[in-house]
PDB file of C-alpha atoms in Angstrom:
ATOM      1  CA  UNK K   1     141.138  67.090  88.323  1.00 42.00           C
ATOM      2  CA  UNK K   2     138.376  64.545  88.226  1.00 46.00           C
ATOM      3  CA  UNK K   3     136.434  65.796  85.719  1.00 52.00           C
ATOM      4  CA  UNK K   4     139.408  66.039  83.586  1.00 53.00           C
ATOM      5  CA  UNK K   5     140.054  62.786  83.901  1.00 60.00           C
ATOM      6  CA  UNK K   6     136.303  62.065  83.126  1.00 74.00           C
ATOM      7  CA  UNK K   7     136.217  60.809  86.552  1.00 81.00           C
ATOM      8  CA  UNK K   8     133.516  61.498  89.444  1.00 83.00           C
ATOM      9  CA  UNK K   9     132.731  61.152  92.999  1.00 86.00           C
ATOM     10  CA  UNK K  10     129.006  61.452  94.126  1.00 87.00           C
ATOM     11  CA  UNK K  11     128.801  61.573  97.730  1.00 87.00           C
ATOM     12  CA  UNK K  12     127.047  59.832 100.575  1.00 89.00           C
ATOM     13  CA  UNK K  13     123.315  61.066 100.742  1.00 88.00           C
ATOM     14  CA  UNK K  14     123.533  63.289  97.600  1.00 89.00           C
ATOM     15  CA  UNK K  15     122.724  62.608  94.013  1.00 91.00           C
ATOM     16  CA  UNK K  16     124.049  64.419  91.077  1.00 90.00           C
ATOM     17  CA  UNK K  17     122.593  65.289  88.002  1.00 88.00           C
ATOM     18  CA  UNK K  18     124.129  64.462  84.615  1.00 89.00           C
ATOM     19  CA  UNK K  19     123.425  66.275  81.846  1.00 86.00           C
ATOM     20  CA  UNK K  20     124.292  65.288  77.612  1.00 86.00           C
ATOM     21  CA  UNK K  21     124.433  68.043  75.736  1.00 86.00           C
ATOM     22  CA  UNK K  22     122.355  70.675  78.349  1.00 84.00           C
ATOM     23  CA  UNK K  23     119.543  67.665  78.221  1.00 87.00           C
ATOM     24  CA  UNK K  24     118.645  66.091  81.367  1.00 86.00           C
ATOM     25  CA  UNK K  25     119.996  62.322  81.341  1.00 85.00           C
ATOM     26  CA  UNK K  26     120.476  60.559  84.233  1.00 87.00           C
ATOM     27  CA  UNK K  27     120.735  60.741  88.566  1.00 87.00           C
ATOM     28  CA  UNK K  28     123.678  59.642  89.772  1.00 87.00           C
ATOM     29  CA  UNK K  29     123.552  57.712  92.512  1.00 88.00           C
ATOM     30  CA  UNK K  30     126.526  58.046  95.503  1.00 88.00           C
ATOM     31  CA  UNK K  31     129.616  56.327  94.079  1.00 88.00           C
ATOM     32  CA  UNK K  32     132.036  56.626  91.392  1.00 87.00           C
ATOM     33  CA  UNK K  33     130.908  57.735  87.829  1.00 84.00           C
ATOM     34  CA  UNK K  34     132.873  58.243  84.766  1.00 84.00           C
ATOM     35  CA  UNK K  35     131.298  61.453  82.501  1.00 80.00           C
ATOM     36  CA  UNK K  36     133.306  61.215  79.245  1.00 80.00           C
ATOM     37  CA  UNK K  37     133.026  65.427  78.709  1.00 77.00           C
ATOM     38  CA  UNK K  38     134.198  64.547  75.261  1.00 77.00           C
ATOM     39  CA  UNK K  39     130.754  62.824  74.414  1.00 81.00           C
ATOM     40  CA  UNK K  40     128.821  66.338  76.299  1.00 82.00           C
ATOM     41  CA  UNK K  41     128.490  64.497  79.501  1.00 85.00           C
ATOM     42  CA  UNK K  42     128.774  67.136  82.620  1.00 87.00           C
ATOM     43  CA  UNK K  43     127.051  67.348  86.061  1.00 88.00           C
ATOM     44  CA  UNK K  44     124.826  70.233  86.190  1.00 86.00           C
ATOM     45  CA  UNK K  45     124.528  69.857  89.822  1.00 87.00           C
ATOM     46  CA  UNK K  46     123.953  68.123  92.861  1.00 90.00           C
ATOM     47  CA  UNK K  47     120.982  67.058  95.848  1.00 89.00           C
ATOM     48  CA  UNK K  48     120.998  66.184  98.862  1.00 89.00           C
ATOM     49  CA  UNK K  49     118.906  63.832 100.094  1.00 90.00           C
ATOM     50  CA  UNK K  50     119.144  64.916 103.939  1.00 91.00           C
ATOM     51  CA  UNK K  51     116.278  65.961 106.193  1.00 92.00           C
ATOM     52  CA  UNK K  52     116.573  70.013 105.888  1.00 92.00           C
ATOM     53  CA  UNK K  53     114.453  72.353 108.452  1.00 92.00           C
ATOM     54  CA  UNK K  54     112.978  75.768 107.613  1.00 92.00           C
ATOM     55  CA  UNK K  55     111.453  77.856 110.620  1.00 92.00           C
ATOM     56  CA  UNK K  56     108.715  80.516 109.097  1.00 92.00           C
ATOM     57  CA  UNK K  57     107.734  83.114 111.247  1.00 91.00           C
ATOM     58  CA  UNK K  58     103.900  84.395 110.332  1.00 91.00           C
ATOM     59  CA  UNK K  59     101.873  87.733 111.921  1.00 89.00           C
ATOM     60  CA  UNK K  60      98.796  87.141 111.469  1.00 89.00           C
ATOM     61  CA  UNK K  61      95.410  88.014 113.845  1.00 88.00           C
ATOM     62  CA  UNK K  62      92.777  85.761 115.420  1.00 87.00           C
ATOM     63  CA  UNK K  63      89.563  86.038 115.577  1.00 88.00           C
ATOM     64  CA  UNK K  64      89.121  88.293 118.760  1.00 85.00           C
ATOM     65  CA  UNK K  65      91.418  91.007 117.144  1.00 84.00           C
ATOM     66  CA  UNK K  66      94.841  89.978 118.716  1.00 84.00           C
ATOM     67  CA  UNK K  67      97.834  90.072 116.215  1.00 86.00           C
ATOM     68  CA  UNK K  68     100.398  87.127 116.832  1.00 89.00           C
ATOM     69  CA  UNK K  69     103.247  85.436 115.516  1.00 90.00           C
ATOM     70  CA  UNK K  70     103.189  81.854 114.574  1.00 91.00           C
ATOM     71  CA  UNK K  71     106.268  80.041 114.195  1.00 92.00           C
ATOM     72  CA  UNK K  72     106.559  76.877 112.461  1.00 92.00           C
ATOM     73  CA  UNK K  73     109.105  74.549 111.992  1.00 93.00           C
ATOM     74  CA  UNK K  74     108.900  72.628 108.228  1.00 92.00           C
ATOM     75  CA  UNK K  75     111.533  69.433 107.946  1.00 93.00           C
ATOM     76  CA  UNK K  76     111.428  68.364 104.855  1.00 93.00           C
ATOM     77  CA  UNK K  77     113.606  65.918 102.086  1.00 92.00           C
ATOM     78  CA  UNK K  78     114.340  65.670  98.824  1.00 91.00           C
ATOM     79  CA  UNK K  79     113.335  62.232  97.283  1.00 90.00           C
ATOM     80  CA  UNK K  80     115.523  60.038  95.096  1.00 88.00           C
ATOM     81  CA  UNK K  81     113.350  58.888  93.016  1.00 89.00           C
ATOM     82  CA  UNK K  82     112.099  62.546  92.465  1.00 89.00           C
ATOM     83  CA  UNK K  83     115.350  63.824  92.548  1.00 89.00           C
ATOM     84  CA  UNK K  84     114.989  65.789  88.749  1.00 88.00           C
ATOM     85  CA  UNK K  85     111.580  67.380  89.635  1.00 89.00           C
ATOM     86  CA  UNK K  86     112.985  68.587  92.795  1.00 89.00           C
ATOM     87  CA  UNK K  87     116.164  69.947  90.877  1.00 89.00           C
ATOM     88  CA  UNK K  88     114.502  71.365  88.157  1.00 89.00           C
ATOM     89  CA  UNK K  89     110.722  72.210  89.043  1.00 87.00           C
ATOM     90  CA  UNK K  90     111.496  74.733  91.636  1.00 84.00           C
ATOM     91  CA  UNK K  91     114.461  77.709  91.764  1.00 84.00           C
ATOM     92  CA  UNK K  92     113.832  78.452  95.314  1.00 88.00           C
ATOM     93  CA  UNK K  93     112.350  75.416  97.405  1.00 88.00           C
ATOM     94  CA  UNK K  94     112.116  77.392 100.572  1.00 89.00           C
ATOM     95  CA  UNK K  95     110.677  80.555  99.298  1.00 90.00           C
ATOM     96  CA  UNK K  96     108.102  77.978  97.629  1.00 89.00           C
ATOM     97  CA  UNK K  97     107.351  76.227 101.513  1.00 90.00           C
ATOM     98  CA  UNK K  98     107.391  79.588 103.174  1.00 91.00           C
ATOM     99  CA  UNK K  99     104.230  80.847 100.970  1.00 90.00           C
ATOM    100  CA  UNK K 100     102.052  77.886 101.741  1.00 90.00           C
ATOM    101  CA  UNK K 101     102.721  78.014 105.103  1.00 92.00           C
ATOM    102  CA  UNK K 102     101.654  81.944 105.370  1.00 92.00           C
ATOM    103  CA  UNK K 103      98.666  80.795 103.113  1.00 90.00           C
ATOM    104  CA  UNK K 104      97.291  77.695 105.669  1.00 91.00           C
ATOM    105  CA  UNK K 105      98.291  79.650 108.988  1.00 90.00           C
ATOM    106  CA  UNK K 106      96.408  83.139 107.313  1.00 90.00           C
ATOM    107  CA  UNK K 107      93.488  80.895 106.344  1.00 90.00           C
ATOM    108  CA  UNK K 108      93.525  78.985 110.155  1.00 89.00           C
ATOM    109  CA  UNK K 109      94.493  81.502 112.801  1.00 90.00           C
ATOM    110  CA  UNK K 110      91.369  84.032 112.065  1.00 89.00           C
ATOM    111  CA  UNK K 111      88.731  81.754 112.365  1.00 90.00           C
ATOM    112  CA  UNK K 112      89.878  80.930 115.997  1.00 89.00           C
ATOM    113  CA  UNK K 113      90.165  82.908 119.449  1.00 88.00           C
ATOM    114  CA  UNK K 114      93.688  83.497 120.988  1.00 85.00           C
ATOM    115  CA  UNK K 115      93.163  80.814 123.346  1.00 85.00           C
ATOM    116  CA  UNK K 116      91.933  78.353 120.781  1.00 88.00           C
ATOM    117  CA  UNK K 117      94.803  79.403 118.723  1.00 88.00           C
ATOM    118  CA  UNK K 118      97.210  77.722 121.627  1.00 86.00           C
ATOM    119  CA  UNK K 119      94.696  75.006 122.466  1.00 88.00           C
ATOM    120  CA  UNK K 120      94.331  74.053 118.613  1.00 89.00           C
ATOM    121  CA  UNK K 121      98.098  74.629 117.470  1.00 88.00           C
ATOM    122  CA  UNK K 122      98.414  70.673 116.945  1.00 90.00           C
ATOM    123  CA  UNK K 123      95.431  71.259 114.338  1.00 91.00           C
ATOM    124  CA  UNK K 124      97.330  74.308 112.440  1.00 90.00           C
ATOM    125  CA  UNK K 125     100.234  72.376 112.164  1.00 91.00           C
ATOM    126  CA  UNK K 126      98.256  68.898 110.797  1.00 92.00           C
ATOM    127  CA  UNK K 127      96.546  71.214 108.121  1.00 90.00           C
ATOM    128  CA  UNK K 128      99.910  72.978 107.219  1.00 90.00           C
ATOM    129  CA  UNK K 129     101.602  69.519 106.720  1.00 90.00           C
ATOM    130  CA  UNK K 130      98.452  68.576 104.550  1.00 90.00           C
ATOM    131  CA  UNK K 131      99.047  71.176 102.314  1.00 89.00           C
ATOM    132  CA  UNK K 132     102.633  71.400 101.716  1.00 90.00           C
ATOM    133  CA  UNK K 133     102.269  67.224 101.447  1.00 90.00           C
ATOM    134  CA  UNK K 134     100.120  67.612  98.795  1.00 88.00           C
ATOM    135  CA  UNK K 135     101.832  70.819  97.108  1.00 88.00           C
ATOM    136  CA  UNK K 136     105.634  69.820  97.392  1.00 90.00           C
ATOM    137  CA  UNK K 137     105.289  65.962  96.080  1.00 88.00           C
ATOM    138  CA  UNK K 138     104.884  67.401  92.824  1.00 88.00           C
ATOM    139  CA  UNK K 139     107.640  68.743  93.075  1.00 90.00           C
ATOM    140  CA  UNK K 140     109.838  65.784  94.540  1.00 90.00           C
ATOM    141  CA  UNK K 141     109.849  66.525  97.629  1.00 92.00           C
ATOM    142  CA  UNK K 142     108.504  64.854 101.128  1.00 91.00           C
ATOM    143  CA  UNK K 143     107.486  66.822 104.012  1.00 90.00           C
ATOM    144  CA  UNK K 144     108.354  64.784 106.956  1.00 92.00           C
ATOM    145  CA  UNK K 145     107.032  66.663 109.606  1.00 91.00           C
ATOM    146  CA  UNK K 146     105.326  70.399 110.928  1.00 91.00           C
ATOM    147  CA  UNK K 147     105.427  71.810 113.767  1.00 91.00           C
ATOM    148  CA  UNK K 148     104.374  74.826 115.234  1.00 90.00           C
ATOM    149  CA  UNK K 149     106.666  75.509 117.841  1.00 90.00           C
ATOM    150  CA  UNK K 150     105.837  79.022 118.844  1.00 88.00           C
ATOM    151  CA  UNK K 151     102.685  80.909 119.340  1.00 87.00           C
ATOM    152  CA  UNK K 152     103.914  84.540 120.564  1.00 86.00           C
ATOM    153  CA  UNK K 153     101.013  87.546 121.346  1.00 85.00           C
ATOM    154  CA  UNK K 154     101.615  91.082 121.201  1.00 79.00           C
ATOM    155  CA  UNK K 155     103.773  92.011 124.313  1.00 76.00           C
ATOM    156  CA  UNK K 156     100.905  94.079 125.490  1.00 76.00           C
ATOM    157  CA  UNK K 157      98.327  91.182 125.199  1.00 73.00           C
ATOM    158  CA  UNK K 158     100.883  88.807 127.231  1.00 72.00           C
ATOM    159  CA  UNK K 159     101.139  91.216 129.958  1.00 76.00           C
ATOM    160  CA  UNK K 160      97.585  91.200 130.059  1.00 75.00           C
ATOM    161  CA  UNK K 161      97.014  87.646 130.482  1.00 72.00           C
ATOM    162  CA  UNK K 162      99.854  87.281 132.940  1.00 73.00           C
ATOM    163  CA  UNK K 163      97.520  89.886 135.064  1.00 79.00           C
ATOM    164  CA  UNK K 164      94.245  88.253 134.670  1.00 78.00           C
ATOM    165  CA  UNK K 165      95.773  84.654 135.280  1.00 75.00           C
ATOM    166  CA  UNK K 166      97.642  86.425 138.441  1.00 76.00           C
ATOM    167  CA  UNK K 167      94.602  88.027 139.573  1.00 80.00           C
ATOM    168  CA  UNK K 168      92.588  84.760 139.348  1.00 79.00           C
ATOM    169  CA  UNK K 169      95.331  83.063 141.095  1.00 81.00           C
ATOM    170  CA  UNK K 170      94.946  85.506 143.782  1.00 84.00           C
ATOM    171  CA  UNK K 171      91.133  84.749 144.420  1.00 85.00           C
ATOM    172  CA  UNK K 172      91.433  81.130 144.659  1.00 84.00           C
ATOM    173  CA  UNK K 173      94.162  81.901 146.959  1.00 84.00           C
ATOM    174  CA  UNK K 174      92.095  84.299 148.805  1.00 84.00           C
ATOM    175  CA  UNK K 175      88.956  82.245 148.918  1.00 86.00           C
ATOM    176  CA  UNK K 176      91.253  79.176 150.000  1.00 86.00           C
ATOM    177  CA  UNK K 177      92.610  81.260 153.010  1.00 86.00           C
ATOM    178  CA  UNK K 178      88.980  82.120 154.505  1.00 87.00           C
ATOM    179  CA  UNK K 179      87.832  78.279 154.102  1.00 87.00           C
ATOM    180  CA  UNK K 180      90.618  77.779 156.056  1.00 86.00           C
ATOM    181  CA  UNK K 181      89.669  80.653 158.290  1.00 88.00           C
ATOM    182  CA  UNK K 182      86.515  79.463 158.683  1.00 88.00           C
ATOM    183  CA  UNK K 183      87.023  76.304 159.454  1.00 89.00           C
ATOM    184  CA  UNK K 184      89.271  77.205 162.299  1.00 88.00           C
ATOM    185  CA  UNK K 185      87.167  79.283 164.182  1.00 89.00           C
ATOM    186  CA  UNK K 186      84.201  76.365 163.407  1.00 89.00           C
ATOM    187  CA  UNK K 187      86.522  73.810 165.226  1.00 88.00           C
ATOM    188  CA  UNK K 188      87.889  76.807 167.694  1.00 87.00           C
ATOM    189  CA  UNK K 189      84.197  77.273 168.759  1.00 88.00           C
ATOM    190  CA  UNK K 190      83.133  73.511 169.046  1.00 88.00           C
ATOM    191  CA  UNK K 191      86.634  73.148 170.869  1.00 87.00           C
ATOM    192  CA  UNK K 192      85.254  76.030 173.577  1.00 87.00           C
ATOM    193  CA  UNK K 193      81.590  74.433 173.677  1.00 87.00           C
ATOM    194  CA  UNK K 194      83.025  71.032 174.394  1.00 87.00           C
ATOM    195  CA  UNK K 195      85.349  72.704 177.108  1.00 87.00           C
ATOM    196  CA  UNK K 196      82.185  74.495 178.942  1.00 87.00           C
ATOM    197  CA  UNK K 197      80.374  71.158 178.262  1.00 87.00           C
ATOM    198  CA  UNK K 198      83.218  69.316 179.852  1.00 87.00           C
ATOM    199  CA  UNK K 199      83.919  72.251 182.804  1.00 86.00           C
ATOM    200  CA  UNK K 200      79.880  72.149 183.178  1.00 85.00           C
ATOM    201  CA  UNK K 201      79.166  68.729 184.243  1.00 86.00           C
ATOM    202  CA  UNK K 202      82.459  69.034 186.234  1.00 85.00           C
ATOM    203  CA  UNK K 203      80.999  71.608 188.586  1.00 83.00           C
ATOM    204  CA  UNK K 204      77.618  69.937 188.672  1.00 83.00           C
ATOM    205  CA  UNK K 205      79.263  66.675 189.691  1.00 85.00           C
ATOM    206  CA  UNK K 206      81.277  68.451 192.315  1.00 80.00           C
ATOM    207  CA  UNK K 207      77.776  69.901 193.864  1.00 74.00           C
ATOM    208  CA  UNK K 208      76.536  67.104 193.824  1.00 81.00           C
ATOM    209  CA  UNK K 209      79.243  65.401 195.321  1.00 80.00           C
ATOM    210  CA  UNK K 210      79.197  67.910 198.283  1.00 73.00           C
ATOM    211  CA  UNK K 211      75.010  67.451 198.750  1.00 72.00           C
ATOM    212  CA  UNK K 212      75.591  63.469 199.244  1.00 76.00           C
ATOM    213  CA  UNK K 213      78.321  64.507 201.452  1.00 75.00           C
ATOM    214  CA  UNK K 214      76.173  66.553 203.415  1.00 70.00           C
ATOM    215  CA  UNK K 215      73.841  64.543 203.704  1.00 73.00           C
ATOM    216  CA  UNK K 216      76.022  61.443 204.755  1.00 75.00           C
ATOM    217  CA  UNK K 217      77.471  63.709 207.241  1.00 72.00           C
ATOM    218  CA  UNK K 218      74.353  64.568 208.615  1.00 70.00           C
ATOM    219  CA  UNK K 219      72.445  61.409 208.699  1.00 73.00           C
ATOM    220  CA  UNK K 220      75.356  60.074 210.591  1.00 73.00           C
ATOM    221  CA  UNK K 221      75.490  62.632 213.229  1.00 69.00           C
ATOM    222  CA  UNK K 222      71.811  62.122 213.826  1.00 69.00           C
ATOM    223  CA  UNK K 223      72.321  58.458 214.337  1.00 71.00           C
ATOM    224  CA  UNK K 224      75.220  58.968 216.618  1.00 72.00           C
ATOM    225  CA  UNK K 225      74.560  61.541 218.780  1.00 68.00           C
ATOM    226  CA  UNK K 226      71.342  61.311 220.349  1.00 70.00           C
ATOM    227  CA  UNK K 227      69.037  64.419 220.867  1.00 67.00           C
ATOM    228  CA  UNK K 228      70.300  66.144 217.677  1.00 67.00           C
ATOM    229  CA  UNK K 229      68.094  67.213 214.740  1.00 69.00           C
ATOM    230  CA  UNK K 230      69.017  68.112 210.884  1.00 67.00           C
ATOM    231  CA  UNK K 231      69.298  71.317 211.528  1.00 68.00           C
ATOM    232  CA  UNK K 232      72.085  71.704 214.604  1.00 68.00           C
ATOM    233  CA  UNK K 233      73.935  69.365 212.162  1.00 68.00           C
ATOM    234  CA  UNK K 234      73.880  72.200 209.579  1.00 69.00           C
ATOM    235  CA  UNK K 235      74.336  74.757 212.054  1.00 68.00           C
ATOM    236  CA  UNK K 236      77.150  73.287 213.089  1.00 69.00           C
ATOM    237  CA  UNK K 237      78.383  72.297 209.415  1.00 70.00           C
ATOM    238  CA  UNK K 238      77.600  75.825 208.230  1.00 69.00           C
ATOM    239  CA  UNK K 239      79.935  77.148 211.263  1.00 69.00           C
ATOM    240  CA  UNK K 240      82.686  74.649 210.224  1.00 72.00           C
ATOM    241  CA  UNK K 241      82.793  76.331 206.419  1.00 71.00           C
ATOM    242  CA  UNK K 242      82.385  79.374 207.421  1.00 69.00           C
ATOM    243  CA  UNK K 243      86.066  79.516 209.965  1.00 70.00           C
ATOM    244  CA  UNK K 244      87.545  77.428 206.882  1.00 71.00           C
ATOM    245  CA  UNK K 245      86.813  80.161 205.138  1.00 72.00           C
ATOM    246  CA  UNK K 246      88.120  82.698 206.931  1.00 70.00           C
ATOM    247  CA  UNK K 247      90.877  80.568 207.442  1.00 73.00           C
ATOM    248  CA  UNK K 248      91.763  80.561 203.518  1.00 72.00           C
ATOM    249  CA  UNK K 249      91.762  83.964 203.067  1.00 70.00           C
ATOM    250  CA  UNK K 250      94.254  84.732 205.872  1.00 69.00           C
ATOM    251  CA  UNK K 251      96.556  82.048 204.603  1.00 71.00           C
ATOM    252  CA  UNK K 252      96.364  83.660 200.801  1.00 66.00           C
ATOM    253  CA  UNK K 253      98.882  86.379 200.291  1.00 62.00           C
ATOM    254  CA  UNK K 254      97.401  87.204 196.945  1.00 63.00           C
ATOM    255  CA  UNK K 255      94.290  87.589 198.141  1.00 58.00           C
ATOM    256  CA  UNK K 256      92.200  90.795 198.763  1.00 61.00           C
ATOM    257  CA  UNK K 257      90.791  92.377 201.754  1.00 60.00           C
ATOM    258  CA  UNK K 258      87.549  91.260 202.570  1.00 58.00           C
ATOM    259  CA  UNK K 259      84.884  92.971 204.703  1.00 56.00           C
ATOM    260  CA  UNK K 260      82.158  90.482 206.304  1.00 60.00           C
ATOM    261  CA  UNK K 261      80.018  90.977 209.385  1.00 59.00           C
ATOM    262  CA  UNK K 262      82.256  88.619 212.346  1.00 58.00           C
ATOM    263  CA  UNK K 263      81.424  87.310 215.565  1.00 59.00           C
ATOM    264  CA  UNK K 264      79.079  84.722 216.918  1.00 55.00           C
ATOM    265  CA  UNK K 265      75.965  86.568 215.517  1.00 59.00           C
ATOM    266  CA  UNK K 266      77.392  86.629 212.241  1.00 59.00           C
ATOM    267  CA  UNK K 267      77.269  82.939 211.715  1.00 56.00           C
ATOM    268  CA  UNK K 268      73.403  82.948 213.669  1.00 59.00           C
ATOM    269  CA  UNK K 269      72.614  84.993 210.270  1.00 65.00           C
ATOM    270  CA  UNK K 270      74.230  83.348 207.301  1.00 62.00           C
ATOM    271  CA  UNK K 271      72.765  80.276 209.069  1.00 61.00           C
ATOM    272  CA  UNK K 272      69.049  81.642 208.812  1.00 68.00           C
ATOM    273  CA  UNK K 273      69.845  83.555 205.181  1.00 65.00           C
ATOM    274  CA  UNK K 274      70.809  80.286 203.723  1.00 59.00           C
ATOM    275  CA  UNK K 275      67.692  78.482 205.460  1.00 59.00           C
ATOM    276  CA  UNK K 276      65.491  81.236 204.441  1.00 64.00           C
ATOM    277  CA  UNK K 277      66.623  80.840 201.025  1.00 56.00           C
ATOM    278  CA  UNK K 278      66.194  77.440 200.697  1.00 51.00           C
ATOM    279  CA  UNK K 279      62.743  77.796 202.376  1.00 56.00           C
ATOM    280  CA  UNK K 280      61.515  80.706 199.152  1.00 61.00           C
ATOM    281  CA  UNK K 281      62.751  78.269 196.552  1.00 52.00           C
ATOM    282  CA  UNK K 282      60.810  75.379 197.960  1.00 52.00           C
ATOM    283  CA  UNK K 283      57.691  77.336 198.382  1.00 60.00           C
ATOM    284  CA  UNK K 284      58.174  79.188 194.477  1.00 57.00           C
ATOM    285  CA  UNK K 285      58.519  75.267 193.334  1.00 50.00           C
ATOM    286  CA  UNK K 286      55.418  74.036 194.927  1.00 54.00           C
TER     287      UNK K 286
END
């Protein structure tokens, strides 16, 4: 009804191209526009000037013989000022985008290894960009931004590389386990040489604890009772340990039976062993 009237709306963020005759005239900014069709005025179409995405999938192999599939993500614009080179110059803008793309990513990909293909992706996409920049502003268009948003292996390779990066996980696991291992037997063995340390100067203290005693006890018997040498003290000292003893064991009802020469004579002999003893070791010293 409009264009009957020689009347036209042009949109927000589009431009239209008017035509005189089938020549190429004018772009028609958004707004109203009056196209006399009597004088050959006519749109032959319109543009928009919005930010339009085009994901392109690419197969391609790296350099270590491992096919994958790059996908990238092109955004890219239509520019006003550009607006009949972008209408006219191309017939199919993203067939034109999609063959540079497989051009720069079939040029890139080869040269590196599957891991530098993932570690270098921000490269691809910066040389992609470069040369679709450089390609499409001929043709009136901007590229605003590439991405590569996907890097995808053959489903074979990526089970391959979840098993090496499990297995690897699994020896630093392993190898963390026996540090820890080791060090707890290290500080379980320093904990049980402290302990004997400890439990050894325990004892010795105790020994020698009972020698001063002795010897207290015995130096003031001497003084006290007169007529009595060192050695009825430890007769009679020896005697007194020995029916403490005894006494111990028949108090214990856990303990077992215990066979030990009795009777006066008995205590006449441990008495002499223990002096006899003492005798040897001070005779082997000297």
């Amino acid at each position: 009804m409009g264009q009957a009237l020689c009347c036209l709306q042009v949109d927000q963020s589009k431009v239209a191209i008017k035509e005189t005759f089938g020549k190429f005239d004018d772009v028609l900014q958004p707004g109203f526009h009056c196209l006399p069709w009597i004088f050959g005025q006519q749109v032959a179409g319109y543009l928009s000037l919005r930010v339009q995405q085009l994901d392109v999938r690419c197969e391609t192999k790296s350099k270590d013989n491992v096919f994958v599939t790059v996908v990238a993500s092109i955004q890219y614009r239509a520019l006003a000022e550009k607006a009949s080179d972008a209408f006219y110059k191309l017939s199919n803008t993203k067939e034109q985008i999609q063959s540079y793309v497989f051009d720069v990513i079939r040029a890139s990909v080869p040269k590196l290894n599957l891991d530098d293909v993932f570690e270098q992706k921000n490269d691809i996409a910066k040389a992609v960009e470069q040369e679709l920049e450089k390609a499409m502003s001929t043709y009136g268009y901007e590229i605003v931004q590439t991405l590569i948003v996907d890097i995808e292996p053959d489903d074979h390779v990526k089970r391959a590389m979840n098993e090496i990066n499990a297995a690897a996980r699994m020896r630093v696991a392993a190898n963390e386990k026996a540090e820890a291992e080791k060090i707890l037997q290290i500080k379980r063995a320093e904990g049980d040489a402290e302990s004997k340390y400890l439990a050894g100067l325990g004892i010795a203290r105790q020994r020698q604890a009972i020698v001063d005693g002795l010897r207290d006890s015995v130096l003031a018997f001497s003084a006290n009772v007169p007529g009595t040498t060192a050695k009825d003290v430890m007769d009679m000292v020896l005697v007194t340990q020995y029916f403490d003893t005894m006494k111990e064991i028949g108090a214990s009802s856990k303990s077992s039976s215990v066979f030990i020469p009795h009777g006066p004579g008995a205590v006449k002999d441990i008495a002499s062993q223990i002096r006899e003893g003492l005798l040897q070791a001070n005779s082997t010293l000297l």
